[in-house]
XYZ file of C-alpha atoms in Angstrom:
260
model
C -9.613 -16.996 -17.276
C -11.585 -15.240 -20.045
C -14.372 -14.010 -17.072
C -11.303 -12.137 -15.276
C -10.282 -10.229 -18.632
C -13.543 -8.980 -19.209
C -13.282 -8.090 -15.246
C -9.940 -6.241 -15.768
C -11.599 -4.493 -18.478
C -13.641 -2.782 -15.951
C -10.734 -1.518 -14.558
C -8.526 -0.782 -17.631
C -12.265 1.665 -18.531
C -11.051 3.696 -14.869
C -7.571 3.527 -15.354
C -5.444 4.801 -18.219
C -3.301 3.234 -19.998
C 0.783 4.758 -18.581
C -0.819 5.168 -15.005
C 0.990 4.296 -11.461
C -0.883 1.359 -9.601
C -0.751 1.604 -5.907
C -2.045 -1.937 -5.633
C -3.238 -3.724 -2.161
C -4.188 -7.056 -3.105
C -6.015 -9.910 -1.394
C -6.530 -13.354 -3.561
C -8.530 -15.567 -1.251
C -11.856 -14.294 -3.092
C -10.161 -15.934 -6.604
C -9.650 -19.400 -4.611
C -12.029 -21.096 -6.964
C -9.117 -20.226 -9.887
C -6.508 -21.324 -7.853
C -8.447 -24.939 -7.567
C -8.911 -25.121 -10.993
C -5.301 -24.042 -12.811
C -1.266 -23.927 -11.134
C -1.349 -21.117 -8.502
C 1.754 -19.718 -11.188
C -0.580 -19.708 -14.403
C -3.403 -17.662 -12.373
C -0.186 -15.315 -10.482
C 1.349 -14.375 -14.029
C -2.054 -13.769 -15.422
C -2.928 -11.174 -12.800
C 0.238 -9.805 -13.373
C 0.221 -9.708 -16.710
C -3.378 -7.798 -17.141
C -1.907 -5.299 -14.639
C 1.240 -4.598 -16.424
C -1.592 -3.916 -19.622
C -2.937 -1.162 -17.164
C 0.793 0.444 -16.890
C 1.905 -0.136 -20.345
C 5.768 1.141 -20.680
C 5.158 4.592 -18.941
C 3.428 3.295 -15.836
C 4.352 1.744 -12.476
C 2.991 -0.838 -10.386
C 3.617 -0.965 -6.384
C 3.115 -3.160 -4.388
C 3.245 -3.959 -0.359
C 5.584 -6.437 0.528
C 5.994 -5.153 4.483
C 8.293 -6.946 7.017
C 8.021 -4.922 10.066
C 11.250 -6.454 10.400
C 12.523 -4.162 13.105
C 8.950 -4.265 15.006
C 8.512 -4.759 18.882
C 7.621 -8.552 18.547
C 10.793 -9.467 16.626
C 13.978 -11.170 18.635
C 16.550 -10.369 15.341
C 15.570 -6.892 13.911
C 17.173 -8.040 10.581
C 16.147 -6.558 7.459
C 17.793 -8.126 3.949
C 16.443 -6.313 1.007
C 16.915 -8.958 -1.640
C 15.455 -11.814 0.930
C 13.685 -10.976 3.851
C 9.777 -12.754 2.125
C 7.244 -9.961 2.441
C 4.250 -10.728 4.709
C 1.442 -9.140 2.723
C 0.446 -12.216 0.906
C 0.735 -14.400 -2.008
C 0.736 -12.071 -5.084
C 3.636 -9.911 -3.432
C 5.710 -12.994 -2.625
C 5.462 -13.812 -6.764
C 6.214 -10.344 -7.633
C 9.091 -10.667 -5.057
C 11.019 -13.064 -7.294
C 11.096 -11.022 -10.740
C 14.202 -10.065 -11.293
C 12.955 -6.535 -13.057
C 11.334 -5.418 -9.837
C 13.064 -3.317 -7.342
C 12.599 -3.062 -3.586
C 12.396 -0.496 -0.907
C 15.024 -0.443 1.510
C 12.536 0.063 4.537
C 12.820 -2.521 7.275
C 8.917 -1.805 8.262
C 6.836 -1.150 5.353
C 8.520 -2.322 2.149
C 7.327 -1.989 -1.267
C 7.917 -4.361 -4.906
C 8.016 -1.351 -7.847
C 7.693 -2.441 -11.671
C 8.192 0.306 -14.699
C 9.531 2.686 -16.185
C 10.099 5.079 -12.742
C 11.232 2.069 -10.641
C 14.868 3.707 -9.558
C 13.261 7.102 -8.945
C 10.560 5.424 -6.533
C 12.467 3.089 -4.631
C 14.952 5.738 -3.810
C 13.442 6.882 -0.587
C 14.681 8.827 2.747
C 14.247 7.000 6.422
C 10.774 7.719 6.726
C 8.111 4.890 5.609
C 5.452 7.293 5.868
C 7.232 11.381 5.915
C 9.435 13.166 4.056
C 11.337 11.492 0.889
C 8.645 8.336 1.785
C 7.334 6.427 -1.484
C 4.004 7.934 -0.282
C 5.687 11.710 -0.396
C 6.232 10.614 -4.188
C 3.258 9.161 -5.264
C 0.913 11.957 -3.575
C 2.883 14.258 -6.041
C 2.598 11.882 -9.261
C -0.855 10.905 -10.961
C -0.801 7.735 -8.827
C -4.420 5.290 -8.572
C -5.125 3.768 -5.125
C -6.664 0.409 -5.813
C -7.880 -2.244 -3.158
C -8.262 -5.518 -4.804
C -9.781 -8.008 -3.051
C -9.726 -6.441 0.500
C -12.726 -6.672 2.488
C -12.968 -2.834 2.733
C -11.537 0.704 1.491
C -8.105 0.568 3.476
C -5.330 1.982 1.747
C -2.352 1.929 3.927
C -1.905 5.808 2.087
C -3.965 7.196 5.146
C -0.982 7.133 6.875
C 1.108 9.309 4.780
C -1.795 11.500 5.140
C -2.262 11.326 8.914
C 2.116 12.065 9.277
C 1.641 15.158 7.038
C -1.205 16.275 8.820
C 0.564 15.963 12.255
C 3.895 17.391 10.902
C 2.028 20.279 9.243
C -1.335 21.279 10.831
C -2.189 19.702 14.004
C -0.422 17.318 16.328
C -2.890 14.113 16.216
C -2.448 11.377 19.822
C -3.252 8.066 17.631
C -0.426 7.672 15.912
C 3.174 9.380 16.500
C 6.688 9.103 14.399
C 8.629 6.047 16.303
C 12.299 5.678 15.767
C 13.040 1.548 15.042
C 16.530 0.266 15.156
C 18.059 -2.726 13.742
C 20.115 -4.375 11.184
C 20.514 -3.920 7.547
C 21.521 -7.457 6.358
C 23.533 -7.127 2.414
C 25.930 -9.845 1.366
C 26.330 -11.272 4.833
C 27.092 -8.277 6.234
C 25.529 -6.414 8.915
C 25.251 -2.810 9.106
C 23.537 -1.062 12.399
C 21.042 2.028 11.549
C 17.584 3.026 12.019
C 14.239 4.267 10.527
C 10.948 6.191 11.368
C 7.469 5.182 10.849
C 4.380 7.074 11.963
C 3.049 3.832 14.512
C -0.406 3.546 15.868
C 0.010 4.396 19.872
C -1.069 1.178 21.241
C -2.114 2.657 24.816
C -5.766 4.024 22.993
C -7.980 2.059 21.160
C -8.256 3.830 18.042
C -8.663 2.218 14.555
C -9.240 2.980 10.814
C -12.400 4.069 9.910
C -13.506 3.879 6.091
C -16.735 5.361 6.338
C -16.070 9.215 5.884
C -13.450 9.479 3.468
C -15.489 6.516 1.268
C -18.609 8.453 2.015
C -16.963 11.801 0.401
C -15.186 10.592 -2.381
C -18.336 8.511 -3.405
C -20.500 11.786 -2.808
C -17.847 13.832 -5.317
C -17.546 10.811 -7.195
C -13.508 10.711 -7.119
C -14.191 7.082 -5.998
C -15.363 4.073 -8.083
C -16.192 1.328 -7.106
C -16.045 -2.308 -9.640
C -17.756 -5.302 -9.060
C -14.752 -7.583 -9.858
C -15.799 -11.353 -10.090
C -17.038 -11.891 -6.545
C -15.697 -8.962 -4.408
C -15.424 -5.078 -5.221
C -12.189 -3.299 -6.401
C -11.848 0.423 -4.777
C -10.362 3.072 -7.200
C -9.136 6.495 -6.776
C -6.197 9.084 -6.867
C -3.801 9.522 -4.185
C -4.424 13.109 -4.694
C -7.977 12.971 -3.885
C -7.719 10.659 -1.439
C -4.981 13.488 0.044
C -6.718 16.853 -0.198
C -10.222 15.270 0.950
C -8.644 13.479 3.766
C -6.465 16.546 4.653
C -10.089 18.554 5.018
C -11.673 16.225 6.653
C -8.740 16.063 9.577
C -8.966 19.725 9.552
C -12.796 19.810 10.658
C -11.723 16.751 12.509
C -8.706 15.426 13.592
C -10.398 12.161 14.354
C -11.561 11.984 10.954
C -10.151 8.687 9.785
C -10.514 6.385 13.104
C -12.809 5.644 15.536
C -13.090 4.531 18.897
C -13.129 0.108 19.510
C -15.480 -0.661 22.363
């Protein structure tokens, strides 16, 4: 393990100490450490050198999404305390901890550690709009960091897209869908429902990485560290915000593209 602390050191250089992580994280590239040591010892390793990173003034979040209430599901039943996030193995660790509080959002989730954790799970009915996690973070000196993913894809974009649709320019792509289902708490059901801003399936648009990566590179608000054997993307929800907020307003199309 001594190779991945003088890794996270990289990071820890970017990052100061009391920040908020927005962390999307991807472990398949660290398979070699899983081989070699229990899956736990490597987990609580990771988590550890993170929690370094946020010391006692910072917060780490994490994905743990559900879409519990999606299209594709027969039960739309969403438990809080046990409904095992789909975003992978890390999340489903973190999910455990007793000091780490969850979302209530039926569609896209998220695991907060530190010292703001009430504050930032206390969110409105909107995953991606007003009184959204994202709505708080965007305000807060919060880092954006990919680790492990095969590309710059924060899931942020679409807190960005919903504010620029809301406040500048109605975009086709996506739109705010209302879901409806069940809020499962101590075996008992309670009926209600909850907006996200959902890709409209009937065009074939996708994320795109290349122009907001190009720019942020270019005004160097993004850096990029050669972790082990993949790269870790860094940079502030804030920049990420205002330079994708420009970008939409030369072009609304400015974070997808066409799939042939």
């Amino acid at each position: 393990m001594k190779d991945l602390i003088f890794e996270f050191n990289k990071i820890k250089s970017i990052i100061p100490k009391g920040s908020t992580i927005y962390l999307e994280i991807d472990l398949i590239r660290l398979k070699n450490f899983f081989y070699k040591k229990n899956y736990k010892v490597v987990l609580e390793f990771l988590l550890t050198e993170f929690k370094k990173i946020i010391g006692k003034n910072g917060n780490l979040i994490v994905p743990a999404f559900t879409y519990s209430w999606g299209k594709d599901k027969n039960k739309k039943i969403f438990d809080v305390k046990k409904t095992l996030p789909k975003t992978g193995m890390f999340p489903n660790f973190l999910f455990l901890k007793k000091e780490v509080l969850r979302t209530n959002d039926p569609m896209f989730s998220f695991l907060i550690l530190g010292k703001d954790k009430k504050k930032l799970s206390t969110i409105g009915k909107s995953s991606f709009g007003k009184r959204s996690l994202f709505e708080k973070i965007d305000k807060d000196k919060t880092y954006l960091v990919s680790f492990g993913l095969e590309r710059f894809d924060p899931t942020f974009v679409h807190y960005v897209e919903e504010y620029f649709d809301t406040n500048y320019k109605k975009i086709n792509y996506r739109f705010s869908k209302k879901y409806n289902g069940l809020f499962k708490k101590d075996n008992k059901f309670k009926k209600d429902f909850f907006y996200s801003f959902s890709r409209n399936l009937k065009l074939n648009m996708f994320y795109n990485e290349k122009k907001i990566k190009k720019i942020l590179l270019k005004k160097k608000k993004l850096k990029i560290v050669n972790f082990h054997s993949f790269e870790v993307f860094i940079t502030l929800a804030r920049d990420f915000f205002n330079e994708g907020i420009l970008g939409m307003k030369n072009d609304k199309f400015f974070f997808v593209k066409h799939r042939q």
